[in-house]
mmCIF file of C-alpha atoms and ligand atoms in Angstrom:
data_model
loop_
_atom_site.group_PDB
_atom_site.id
_atom_site.type_symbol
_atom_site.label_atom_id
_atom_site.label_comp_id
_atom_site.label_asym_id
_atom_site.label_seq_id
_atom_site.Cartn_x
_atom_site.Cartn_y
_atom_site.Cartn_z
ATOM 1 C CA UNK A 12 9.422 -26.147 22.356
ATOM 2 C CA UNK A 13 8.097 -23.344 20.288
ATOM 3 C CA UNK A 14 9.253 -19.984 21.630
ATOM 4 C CA UNK A 15 6.716 -17.313 21.035
ATOM 5 C CA UNK A 16 7.188 -13.688 19.952
ATOM 6 C CA UNK A 17 6.829 -12.188 23.418
ATOM 7 C CA UNK A 18 6.648 -8.702 21.990
ATOM 8 C CA UNK A 19 2.943 -9.450 21.474
ATOM 9 C CA UNK A 20 2.517 -9.220 25.263
ATOM 10 C CA UNK A 21 3.469 -5.568 25.010
ATOM 11 C CA UNK A 22 0.499 -4.728 22.841
ATOM 12 C CA UNK A 23 -2.856 -3.455 24.113
ATOM 13 C CA UNK A 24 -5.424 -6.196 24.636
ATOM 14 C CA UNK A 25 -7.135 -5.565 21.287
ATOM 15 C CA UNK A 26 -6.832 -3.415 18.131
ATOM 16 C CA UNK A 27 -8.535 0.000 18.615
ATOM 17 C CA UNK A 28 -11.277 -0.525 16.058
ATOM 18 C CA UNK A 29 -12.072 -4.072 17.312
ATOM 19 C CA UNK A 30 -12.379 -2.654 20.831
ATOM 20 C CA UNK A 31 -14.850 0.015 19.636
ATOM 21 C CA UNK A 32 -16.821 -2.504 17.579
ATOM 22 C CA UNK A 33 -17.209 -4.718 20.697
ATOM 23 C CA UNK A 34 -18.467 -1.754 22.730
ATOM 24 C CA UNK A 35 -20.973 -0.784 20.044
ATOM 25 C CA UNK A 36 -22.214 -4.381 19.681
ATOM 26 C CA UNK A 37 -22.916 -4.508 23.378
ATOM 27 C CA UNK A 38 -24.789 -1.166 23.215
ATOM 28 C CA UNK A 39 -26.753 -2.351 20.167
ATOM 29 C CA UNK A 40 -27.793 -5.562 21.978
ATOM 30 C CA UNK A 41 -28.926 -3.656 25.033
ATOM 31 C CA UNK A 42 -30.786 -0.939 23.043
ATOM 32 C CA UNK A 43 -32.290 -2.622 19.990
ATOM 33 C CA UNK A 44 -34.729 0.263 19.553
ATOM 34 C CA UNK A 45 -31.921 2.913 19.127
ATOM 35 C CA UNK A 46 -30.838 4.059 15.691
ATOM 36 C CA UNK A 47 -27.087 4.076 15.906
ATOM 37 C CA UNK A 48 -25.199 6.497 13.643
ATOM 38 C CA UNK A 49 -21.687 5.194 12.897
ATOM 39 C CA UNK A 50 -18.980 7.826 12.535
ATOM 40 C CA UNK A 51 -16.184 5.751 14.068
ATOM 41 C CA UNK A 52 -14.071 3.663 11.799
ATOM 42 C CA UNK A 53 -13.258 5.362 8.472
ATOM 43 C CA UNK A 54 -15.299 2.996 6.352
ATOM 44 C CA UNK A 55 -16.943 4.215 3.186
ATOM 45 C CA UNK A 56 -20.700 3.825 2.531
ATOM 46 C CA UNK A 57 -21.223 4.717 -1.107
ATOM 47 C CA UNK A 58 -20.979 1.888 -3.659
ATOM 48 C CA UNK A 59 -18.079 1.472 -6.152
ATOM 49 C CA UNK A 60 -18.129 3.662 -9.263
ATOM 50 C CA UNK A 61 -19.977 2.103 -12.228
ATOM 51 C CA UNK A 62 -16.834 2.170 -14.400
ATOM 52 C CA UNK A 63 -15.013 0.154 -11.728
ATOM 53 C CA UNK A 64 -17.812 -2.436 -11.420
ATOM 54 C CA UNK A 65 -17.973 -2.836 -15.259
ATOM 55 C CA UNK A 66 -14.249 -3.323 -15.438
ATOM 56 C CA UNK A 67 -14.384 -6.028 -12.821
ATOM 57 C CA UNK A 68 -17.379 -7.720 -14.515
ATOM 58 C CA UNK A 69 -15.417 -7.802 -17.749
ATOM 59 C CA UNK A 70 -12.444 -9.333 -15.946
ATOM 60 C CA UNK A 71 -14.702 -11.993 -14.424
ATOM 61 C CA UNK A 72 -15.869 -12.919 -17.874
ATOM 62 C CA UNK A 73 -12.198 -13.134 -19.062
ATOM 63 C CA UNK A 74 -11.408 -15.507 -16.201
ATOM 64 C CA UNK A 75 -14.181 -17.866 -17.407
ATOM 65 C CA UNK A 76 -12.732 -18.234 -20.940
ATOM 66 C CA UNK A 77 -9.693 -20.469 -21.729
ATOM 67 C CA UNK A 78 -8.070 -17.909 -24.008
ATOM 68 C CA UNK A 79 -8.240 -14.993 -21.524
ATOM 69 C CA UNK A 80 -7.993 -16.916 -18.252
ATOM 70 C CA UNK A 81 -5.071 -15.967 -15.956
ATOM 71 C CA UNK A 82 -3.391 -17.890 -13.237
ATOM 72 C CA UNK A 83 -0.654 -16.436 -10.979
ATOM 73 C CA UNK A 84 0.034 -12.823 -11.813
ATOM 74 C CA UNK A 85 3.193 -10.808 -11.128
ATOM 75 C CA UNK A 86 3.511 -10.458 -7.347
ATOM 76 C CA UNK A 87 4.189 -6.727 -7.686
ATOM 77 C CA UNK A 88 1.079 -6.193 -9.803
ATOM 78 C CA UNK A 89 0.208 -6.039 -13.512
ATOM 79 C CA UNK A 90 1.865 -3.489 -15.758
ATOM 80 C CA UNK A 91 -1.524 -2.129 -16.948
ATOM 81 C CA UNK A 92 -2.102 -0.889 -13.342
ATOM 82 C CA UNK A 93 1.495 0.361 -12.945
ATOM 83 C CA UNK A 94 1.082 2.328 -16.151
ATOM 84 C CA UNK A 95 -2.252 3.819 -14.995
ATOM 85 C CA UNK A 96 -0.591 4.900 -11.769
ATOM 86 C CA UNK A 97 2.429 6.386 -13.528
ATOM 87 C CA UNK A 98 -0.020 8.573 -15.492
ATOM 88 C CA UNK A 99 -1.938 9.505 -12.280
ATOM 89 C CA UNK A 100 1.329 10.616 -10.628
ATOM 90 C CA UNK A 101 2.386 12.529 -13.734
ATOM 91 C CA UNK A 102 -0.686 14.733 -13.337
ATOM 92 C CA UNK A 103 0.550 15.836 -9.921
ATOM 93 C CA UNK A 104 4.073 16.497 -11.217
ATOM 94 C CA UNK A 105 5.739 13.285 -10.086
ATOM 95 C CA UNK A 106 7.564 10.980 -12.488
ATOM 96 C CA UNK A 107 7.856 7.300 -11.498
ATOM 97 C CA UNK A 108 9.074 4.160 -13.262
ATOM 98 C CA UNK A 109 6.557 1.371 -13.464
ATOM 99 C CA UNK A 110 9.021 -0.846 -11.531
ATOM 100 C CA UNK A 111 8.966 1.573 -8.625
ATOM 101 C CA UNK A 112 5.194 0.779 -7.912
ATOM 102 C CA UNK A 113 4.064 -2.344 -6.048
ATOM 103 C CA UNK A 114 0.406 -3.234 -5.962
ATOM 104 C CA UNK A 115 -0.947 -4.700 -2.736
ATOM 105 C CA UNK A 116 -4.127 -5.431 -0.952
ATOM 106 C CA UNK A 117 -4.008 -2.120 0.956
ATOM 107 C CA UNK A 118 -1.929 0.370 2.830
ATOM 108 C CA UNK A 119 -2.539 -1.267 6.215
ATOM 109 C CA UNK A 120 -0.954 -4.550 5.160
ATOM 110 C CA UNK A 121 1.965 -2.778 3.473
ATOM 111 C CA UNK A 122 2.502 -0.628 6.559
ATOM 112 C CA UNK A 123 2.992 -3.737 8.582
ATOM 113 C CA UNK A 124 4.834 -5.764 5.922
ATOM 114 C CA UNK A 125 7.355 -3.034 5.029
ATOM 115 C CA UNK A 126 8.778 -3.449 8.534
ATOM 116 C CA UNK A 127 10.325 -6.720 7.230
ATOM 117 C CA UNK A 128 13.002 -4.857 5.279
ATOM 118 C CA UNK A 129 14.247 -2.833 8.284
ATOM 119 C CA UNK A 130 16.343 -4.155 11.100
ATOM 120 C CA UNK A 131 14.786 -4.368 14.577
ATOM 121 C CA UNK A 132 17.696 -2.211 15.810
ATOM 122 C CA UNK A 133 16.115 0.828 14.194
ATOM 123 C CA UNK A 134 14.581 3.602 16.304
ATOM 124 C CA UNK A 135 11.152 4.473 14.989
ATOM 125 C CA UNK A 136 9.763 8.022 15.084
ATOM 126 C CA UNK A 137 6.084 8.329 15.309
ATOM 127 C CA UNK A 138 3.893 11.438 15.620
ATOM 128 C CA UNK A 139 1.354 11.290 18.388
ATOM 129 C CA UNK A 140 -1.580 11.109 17.768
ATOM 130 C CA UNK A 141 -1.142 8.328 15.186
ATOM 131 C CA UNK A 142 -2.800 5.609 13.171
ATOM 132 C CA UNK A 143 -2.272 2.669 15.588
ATOM 133 C CA UNK A 144 -0.948 0.315 12.925
ATOM 134 C CA UNK A 145 2.434 2.175 12.838
ATOM 135 C CA UNK A 146 2.947 1.663 16.540
ATOM 136 C CA UNK A 147 1.566 -1.841 16.917
ATOM 137 C CA UNK A 148 3.498 -3.337 14.013
ATOM 138 C CA UNK A 149 6.709 -2.027 15.500
ATOM 139 C CA UNK A 150 5.863 -3.192 18.994
ATOM 140 C CA UNK A 151 5.424 -6.634 17.456
ATOM 141 C CA UNK A 152 9.067 -6.437 16.361
ATOM 142 C CA UNK A 153 10.247 -5.126 19.738
ATOM 143 C CA UNK A 154 11.552 -1.894 18.279
ATOM 144 C CA UNK A 155 12.307 1.282 20.120
ATOM 145 C CA UNK A 156 9.671 3.894 19.388
ATOM 146 C CA UNK A 157 10.034 7.609 20.070
ATOM 147 C CA UNK A 158 7.209 10.094 19.744
ATOM 148 C CA UNK A 159 6.888 13.680 18.589
ATOM 149 C CA UNK A 160 3.865 15.521 19.751
ATOM 150 C CA UNK A 161 1.011 16.855 17.635
ATOM 151 C CA UNK A 162 -0.659 19.722 19.544
ATOM 152 C CA UNK A 163 -3.167 22.387 18.833
ATOM 153 C CA UNK A 164 -0.272 24.840 18.817
ATOM 154 C CA UNK A 165 1.390 23.090 15.883
ATOM 155 C CA UNK A 166 -1.987 22.354 14.275
ATOM 156 C CA UNK A 167 -1.267 18.648 14.848
ATOM 157 C CA UNK A 168 1.560 18.827 12.289
ATOM 158 C CA UNK A 169 4.645 18.117 14.304
ATOM 159 C CA UNK A 170 7.984 19.081 12.694
ATOM 160 C CA UNK A 171 11.409 17.426 13.007
ATOM 161 C CA UNK A 172 13.223 17.901 16.290
ATOM 162 C CA UNK A 173 17.006 17.975 15.830
ATOM 163 C CA UNK A 174 17.453 16.605 19.333
ATOM 164 C CA UNK A 175 15.806 13.360 18.292
ATOM 165 C CA UNK A 176 17.622 11.005 15.995
ATOM 166 C CA UNK A 177 15.410 8.369 14.394
ATOM 167 C CA UNK A 178 15.991 5.857 11.681
ATOM 168 C CA UNK A 179 12.502 5.229 10.370
ATOM 169 C CA UNK A 180 9.916 8.042 10.402
ATOM 170 C CA UNK A 181 6.200 7.634 9.877
ATOM 171 C CA UNK A 182 4.279 10.547 8.390
ATOM 172 C CA UNK A 183 0.682 10.583 7.342
ATOM 173 C CA UNK A 184 -0.787 13.479 5.341
ATOM 174 C CA UNK A 185 -3.632 14.261 5.201
ATOM 175 C CA UNK A 186 -3.404 12.842 8.627
ATOM 176 C CA UNK A 187 -5.308 10.012 10.231
ATOM 177 C CA UNK A 188 -6.675 10.827 12.837
ATOM 178 C CA UNK A 189 -6.410 14.661 12.884
ATOM 179 C CA UNK A 190 -7.142 15.494 9.194
ATOM 180 C CA UNK A 191 -4.236 17.979 9.154
ATOM 181 C CA UNK A 192 -2.164 18.171 5.930
ATOM 182 C CA UNK A 193 1.454 19.197 5.589
ATOM 183 C CA UNK A 194 2.505 21.960 3.190
ATOM 184 C CA UNK A 195 5.302 21.473 0.708
ATOM 185 C CA UNK A 196 7.650 23.617 2.832
ATOM 186 C CA UNK A 197 6.949 21.482 5.892
ATOM 187 C CA UNK A 198 7.616 18.314 3.894
ATOM 188 C CA UNK A 199 10.846 19.865 2.626
ATOM 189 C CA UNK A 200 11.956 20.157 6.288
ATOM 190 C CA UNK A 201 11.154 16.467 6.900
ATOM 191 C CA UNK A 202 13.037 15.386 3.807
ATOM 192 C CA UNK A 203 16.032 17.477 4.795
ATOM 193 C CA UNK A 204 15.958 15.927 8.291
ATOM 194 C CA UNK A 205 15.718 12.400 6.890
ATOM 195 C CA UNK A 206 18.601 12.978 4.462
ATOM 196 C CA UNK A 207 20.778 14.450 7.210
ATOM 197 C CA UNK A 208 20.218 11.435 9.463
ATOM 198 C CA UNK A 209 20.155 8.837 6.694
ATOM 199 C CA UNK A 210 16.683 7.878 7.886
ATOM 200 C CA UNK A 211 13.807 6.546 5.812
ATOM 201 C CA UNK A 212 10.372 8.229 5.796
ATOM 202 C CA UNK A 213 7.347 5.991 5.456
ATOM 203 C CA UNK A 214 4.818 8.352 4.003
ATOM 204 C CA UNK A 215 1.205 7.292 4.262
ATOM 205 C CA UNK A 216 -0.776 9.126 1.555
ATOM 206 C CA UNK A 217 -4.015 7.105 1.901
ATOM 207 C CA UNK A 218 -6.116 10.258 2.079
ATOM 208 C CA UNK A 219 -4.398 12.180 -0.766
ATOM 209 C CA UNK A 220 -7.491 12.164 -2.939
ATOM 210 C CA UNK A 221 -9.258 14.432 -0.430
ATOM 211 C CA UNK A 222 -6.805 17.311 -1.195
ATOM 212 C CA UNK A 223 -8.389 19.913 -3.458
ATOM 213 C CA UNK A 224 -5.722 22.667 -3.067
ATOM 214 C CA UNK A 225 -2.946 22.319 -5.658
ATOM 215 C CA UNK A 226 -0.491 23.858 -3.182
ATOM 216 C CA UNK A 227 -0.876 21.035 -0.703
ATOM 217 C CA UNK A 228 1.218 18.005 -1.765
ATOM 218 C CA UNK A 229 -0.570 14.807 -2.675
ATOM 219 C CA UNK A 230 2.687 12.920 -2.775
ATOM 220 C CA UNK A 231 5.940 13.366 -0.866
ATOM 221 C CA UNK A 232 7.793 13.079 -4.144
ATOM 222 C CA UNK A 233 6.875 16.623 -5.157
ATOM 223 C CA UNK A 234 9.743 17.455 -2.745
ATOM 224 C CA UNK A 235 13.154 17.339 -4.373
ATOM 225 C CA UNK A 236 15.276 14.423 -3.273
ATOM 226 C CA UNK A 237 12.365 12.755 -1.478
ATOM 227 C CA UNK A 238 13.013 9.697 -3.662
ATOM 228 C CA UNK A 239 16.319 9.332 -1.798
ATOM 229 C CA UNK A 240 14.631 8.968 1.552
ATOM 230 C CA UNK A 241 10.993 8.075 1.296
ATOM 231 C CA UNK A 242 8.640 5.175 0.616
ATOM 232 C CA UNK A 243 5.069 6.197 -0.156
ATOM 233 C CA UNK A 244 2.139 4.037 0.814
ATOM 234 C CA UNK A 245 -1.291 4.575 -0.650
ATOM 235 C CA UNK A 246 -4.621 2.899 -0.978
ATOM 236 C CA UNK A 247 -7.811 2.878 -3.033
ATOM 237 C CA UNK A 248 -9.875 2.385 0.073
ATOM 238 C CA UNK A 249 -10.816 5.993 0.490
ATOM 239 C CA UNK A 250 -9.950 7.259 -3.014
ATOM 240 C CA UNK A 251 -12.386 4.834 -4.649
ATOM 241 C CA UNK A 252 -14.339 3.050 -1.911
ATOM 242 C CA UNK A 253 -12.169 -0.080 -1.900
ATOM 243 C CA UNK A 254 -12.300 -0.737 1.881
ATOM 244 C CA UNK A 255 -13.956 -4.137 1.140
ATOM 245 C CA UNK A 256 -12.496 -4.656 -2.325
ATOM 246 C CA UNK A 257 -8.894 -4.271 -1.130
ATOM 247 C CA UNK A 258 -6.257 -2.664 -3.332
ATOM 248 C CA UNK A 259 -3.339 -0.325 -2.549
ATOM 249 C CA UNK A 260 0.115 0.493 -3.754
ATOM 250 C CA UNK A 261 3.502 1.232 -2.336
ATOM 251 C CA UNK A 262 6.177 3.278 -4.165
ATOM 252 C CA UNK A 263 9.777 2.334 -3.452
ATOM 253 C CA UNK A 264 12.019 4.537 -5.642
ATOM 254 C CA UNK A 265 15.195 3.111 -7.250
ATOM 255 C CA UNK A 266 17.095 6.093 -5.763
ATOM 256 C CA UNK A 267 16.429 4.808 -2.242
ATOM 257 C CA UNK A 268 19.549 3.036 -1.010
ATOM 258 C CA UNK A 269 21.131 2.521 2.331
ATOM 259 C CA UNK A 270 24.501 1.014 3.398
ATOM 260 C CA UNK A 271 24.538 -2.318 5.179
ATOM 261 C CA UNK A 272 26.799 -2.938 8.162
ATOM 262 C CA UNK A 273 29.581 -4.243 5.871
ATOM 263 C CA UNK A 274 29.324 -1.192 3.624
ATOM 264 C CA UNK A 275 27.408 -2.716 0.673
ATOM 265 C CA UNK A 276 24.736 -0.540 -0.823
ATOM 266 C CA UNK A 277 21.271 -2.058 -0.380
ATOM 267 C CA UNK A 278 18.503 -1.014 -2.781
ATOM 268 C CA UNK A 279 15.236 -0.908 -0.947
ATOM 269 C CA UNK A 280 13.281 -1.424 -4.103
ATOM 270 C CA UNK A 281 15.114 -4.752 -4.702
ATOM 271 C CA UNK A 282 14.628 -5.764 -1.078
ATOM 272 C CA UNK A 283 10.861 -5.051 -1.213
ATOM 273 C CA UNK A 284 10.557 -6.919 -4.553
ATOM 274 C CA UNK A 285 12.345 -9.907 -2.959
ATOM 275 C CA UNK A 286 10.092 -9.708 0.070
ATOM 276 C CA UNK A 287 6.895 -9.499 -2.003
ATOM 277 C CA UNK A 288 7.833 -12.201 -4.431
ATOM 278 C CA UNK A 289 8.580 -14.514 -1.515
ATOM 279 C CA UNK A 290 5.646 -13.776 0.815
ATOM 280 C CA UNK A 291 2.860 -12.473 -1.478
ATOM 281 C CA UNK A 292 1.082 -13.799 -4.545
ATOM 282 C CA UNK A 293 -0.307 -10.560 -5.732
ATOM 283 C CA UNK A 294 -3.723 -8.877 -5.847
ATOM 284 C CA UNK A 295 -6.398 -10.738 -7.938
ATOM 285 C CA UNK A 296 -6.537 -9.857 -11.600
ATOM 286 C CA UNK A 297 -10.247 -8.881 -11.316
ATOM 287 C CA UNK A 298 -9.502 -6.337 -8.567
ATOM 288 C CA UNK A 299 -6.520 -4.883 -10.442
ATOM 289 C CA UNK A 300 -8.748 -4.325 -13.503
ATOM 290 C CA UNK A 301 -11.216 -2.477 -11.205
ATOM 291 C CA UNK A 302 -8.304 -0.412 -9.805
ATOM 292 C CA UNK A 303 -7.106 0.383 -13.338
ATOM 293 C CA UNK A 304 -10.604 1.790 -14.053
ATOM 294 C CA UNK A 305 -10.333 4.098 -11.023
ATOM 295 C CA UNK A 306 -7.503 5.985 -12.760
ATOM 296 C CA UNK A 307 -9.200 6.213 -16.163
ATOM 297 C CA UNK A 308 -10.719 9.595 -17.106
ATOM 298 C CA UNK A 309 -14.172 8.369 -16.325
ATOM 299 C CA UNK A 310 -13.048 6.733 -13.070
ATOM 300 C CA UNK A 311 -11.432 9.923 -11.823
ATOM 301 C CA UNK A 312 -14.663 11.785 -12.624
ATOM 302 C CA UNK A 313 -16.974 9.229 -10.987
ATOM 303 C CA UNK A 314 -14.744 8.732 -7.918
ATOM 304 C CA UNK A 315 -14.390 12.525 -7.758
ATOM 305 C CA UNK A 316 -18.136 12.893 -7.367
ATOM 306 C CA UNK A 317 -18.132 10.314 -4.595
ATOM 307 C CA UNK A 318 -15.339 12.166 -2.793
ATOM 308 C CA UNK A 319 -17.324 15.411 -3.195
ATOM 309 C CA UNK A 320 -20.250 13.776 -1.525
ATOM 310 C CA UNK A 321 -18.090 13.000 1.562
ATOM 311 C CA UNK A 322 -16.599 16.496 1.515
ATOM 312 C CA UNK A 323 -20.119 17.904 1.685
ATOM 313 C CA UNK A 324 -20.778 15.698 4.757
ATOM 314 C CA UNK A 325 -17.671 17.176 6.293
ATOM 315 C CA UNK A 326 -18.926 20.660 5.594
ATOM 316 C CA UNK A 327 -22.301 19.868 7.241
ATOM 317 C CA UNK A 328 -20.410 18.543 10.279
ATOM 318 C CA UNK A 329 -18.107 21.578 10.463
ATOM 319 C CA UNK A 330 -21.082 24.000 10.281
ATOM 320 C CA UNK A 331 -22.668 22.402 13.330
ATOM 321 C CA UNK A 332 -19.392 22.400 15.295
ATOM 322 C CA UNK A 333 -18.830 26.092 14.343
ATOM 323 C CA UNK A 334 -22.329 26.899 15.583
ATOM 324 C CA UNK A 335 -21.731 25.089 18.867
ATOM 325 C CA UNK A 336 -18.302 26.712 19.264
ATOM 326 C CA UNK A 337 -16.601 23.343 19.412
ATOM 327 C CA UNK A 338 -12.942 23.565 18.305
ATOM 328 C CA UNK A 339 -11.848 21.103 15.686
ATOM 329 C CA UNK A 340 -9.090 20.304 13.159
ATOM 330 C CA UNK A 341 -9.269 18.631 9.750
ATOM 331 C CA UNK A 342 -12.397 18.224 7.627
ATOM 332 C CA UNK A 343 -11.029 20.306 4.747
ATOM 333 C CA UNK A 344 -8.577 18.002 3.028
ATOM 334 C CA UNK A 345 -9.749 14.975 4.879
ATOM 335 C CA UNK A 346 -12.855 12.885 5.727
ATOM 336 C CA UNK A 347 -11.873 13.141 9.448
ATOM 337 C CA UNK A 348 -12.822 15.826 11.903
ATOM 338 C CA UNK A 349 -10.728 15.894 15.043
ATOM 339 C CA UNK A 350 -12.677 17.728 17.742
ATOM 340 C CA UNK A 351 -11.916 18.864 21.216
ATOM 341 C CA UNK A 352 -14.185 17.060 23.710
ATOM 342 C CA UNK A 353 -16.616 19.557 25.277
ATOM 343 C CA UNK A 354 -16.852 20.373 29.013
ATOM 344 C CA UNK A 355 -13.324 19.029 29.689
ATOM 345 C CA UNK A 356 -14.416 15.416 29.050
ATOM 346 C CA UNK A 357 -11.758 12.821 28.433
ATOM 347 C CA UNK A 358 -11.936 11.156 25.019
ATOM 348 C CA UNK A 359 -13.379 7.894 26.312
ATOM 349 C CA UNK A 360 -15.885 9.798 28.473
ATOM 350 C CA UNK A 361 -17.002 11.743 25.440
ATOM 351 C CA UNK A 362 -17.169 8.509 23.355
ATOM 352 C CA UNK A 363 -19.409 6.938 25.995
ATOM 353 C CA UNK A 364 -21.530 10.103 26.197
ATOM 354 C CA UNK A 365 -22.043 10.174 22.464
ATOM 355 C CA UNK A 366 -22.849 6.435 22.305
ATOM 356 C CA UNK A 367 -25.065 6.257 25.331
ATOM 357 C CA UNK A 368 -26.882 9.589 25.109
ATOM 358 C CA UNK A 369 -26.981 10.250 21.366
ATOM 359 C CA UNK A 370 -26.365 6.798 19.861
ATOM 360 C CA UNK A 371 -23.474 8.215 17.796
ATOM 361 C CA UNK A 372 -20.229 6.274 17.393
ATOM 362 C CA UNK A 373 -16.975 8.234 17.215
ATOM 363 C CA UNK A 374 -13.375 7.204 17.786
ATOM 364 C CA UNK A 375 -11.798 8.353 21.079
ATOM 365 C CA UNK A 376 -8.676 10.367 20.462
ATOM 366 C CA UNK A 377 -6.814 8.479 23.257
ATOM 367 C CA UNK A 378 -6.903 5.385 21.017
ATOM 368 C CA UNK A 379 -4.440 7.178 18.726
ATOM 369 C CA UNK A 380 -2.020 8.138 21.477
ATOM 370 C CA UNK A 381 -1.601 10.275 24.628
ATOM 371 C CA UNK A 382 -1.910 13.531 22.659
ATOM 372 C CA UNK A 383 -5.440 12.485 21.616
ATOM 373 C CA UNK A 384 -6.651 12.329 25.238
ATOM 374 C CA UNK A 385 -9.031 15.293 25.055
ATOM 375 C CA UNK A 386 -10.126 14.678 21.474
ATOM 376 C CA UNK A 387 -12.545 12.507 19.454
ATOM 377 C CA UNK A 388 -12.556 11.762 15.779
ATOM 378 C CA UNK A 389 -15.687 11.706 13.603
ATOM 379 C CA UNK A 390 -15.774 10.568 10.016
ATOM 380 C CA UNK A 391 -17.589 12.118 7.030
ATOM 381 C CA UNK A 392 -17.998 8.732 5.329
ATOM 382 C CA UNK A 393 -21.618 8.261 6.437
ATOM 383 C CA UNK A 394 -24.835 8.659 4.519
ATOM 384 C CA UNK A 395 -26.232 12.167 4.096
ATOM 385 C CA UNK A 396 -29.299 11.472 6.257
ATOM 386 C CA UNK A 397 -27.102 9.903 8.938
ATOM 387 C CA UNK A 398 -24.674 12.811 8.957
ATOM 388 C CA UNK A 399 -27.493 15.415 9.155
ATOM 389 C CA UNK A 400 -29.264 13.499 11.890
ATOM 390 C CA UNK A 401 -26.094 13.113 13.957
ATOM 391 C CA UNK A 402 -25.448 16.823 13.749
ATOM 392 C CA UNK A 403 -29.064 17.571 14.784
ATOM 393 C CA UNK A 404 -28.590 15.316 17.814
ATOM 394 C CA UNK A 405 -25.342 17.071 18.693
ATOM 395 C CA UNK A 406 -26.916 20.515 18.094
ATOM 396 C CA UNK A 407 -29.775 19.779 20.499
ATOM 397 C CA UNK A 408 -27.845 18.106 23.276
ATOM 398 C CA UNK A 409 -24.362 19.595 23.536
HETATM 399 C C1 MLT B 517 -9.610 4.404 10.305
HETATM 400 O O1 MLT B 517 -10.728 4.474 10.667
HETATM 401 O O2 MLT B 517 -8.638 4.919 10.932
HETATM 402 C C2 MLT B 517 -9.266 3.643 9.090
HETATM 403 O O3 MLT B 517 -10.394 3.214 8.465
HETATM 404 C C3 MLT B 517 -8.446 2.522 9.416
HETATM 405 C C4 MLT B 517 -7.831 1.943 8.159
HETATM 406 O O4 MLT B 517 -7.837 2.555 7.089
HETATM 407 O O5 MLT B 517 -7.278 0.857 8.316
#
């Protein structure tokens, strides 16, 4: 008899964004005349940069010619993309070896898959509110999860608590969902805490490209000794509009080692390589050529313009919220605006109000944890017209 992974019964009925999509689909069916403005899931709306499309077209052509055709690639990605990433990191003051970078189909998959190299006996530390993938993937493994609270008082940037001992720590900066970004000094505290407890930080940098202030870290590795305690996960989804194209990368430094129960030193880089070569066949060549183009001079410029478009959306949103006196976080180094629900509404009440009264889709803060109960997240990834119209609707009715 097959015995099932009963940890699945400890999960919520459905994944947050699937639950919202179902609600919106019902509303759409019942109100076909309403123009819905979607500011819920953080999905991009602008097309890929031209330089990226051209690189992929060229790669498609190569695949159709015997001399340049490629079959299985290296599971951890092609060196041309590793090299492009090494250069990208150098610009922000981080030196990496090509063998420390693993190309994947995105940060969400890697977030889940990386749990394979850790024992289920680990205690997992998660800030609340939090991207639900960190929690759900660990519930699936039956692991103990402890929470630290993000609050308006700490600007939704919780700091280590020496009364809590955790083995694996999830950090996301700029944060999903709150948009808050850690300073270097704050990350130094986290690194010191992880080193003291021999823990490993899983640092989600998926929104790093939104940072415009050189004093705010775009990588945890700007902190000394972070390579001894942190894995960094990143994605091209938001940096270059790859939500549908799928490409990301995970950095596992060679300096990251932990002792096994019998005292042998285990290199996490080797373990992850072993995991990936066994369970993954790599990202398609065509996509990796597109990703390489993202980090070219032209790619950085074109993608930069796209990011600036979304930043302007965020500014438009913040101006309306300021005008209405609605308190919010994020929006500066992030496409997310985390706002306090008006009139004491709960986050699902406000979600329903926005959908049913204004035909605007947000993401209820409670979906990210108990600390999100009185909050709602809006994204700046929409069209300009949609963003302006949504703000006009909010301005008139709230
Ligand atoms: C979000 O809306 O939180 C993100 O789009 C989810 C993701 O990146 O998987």
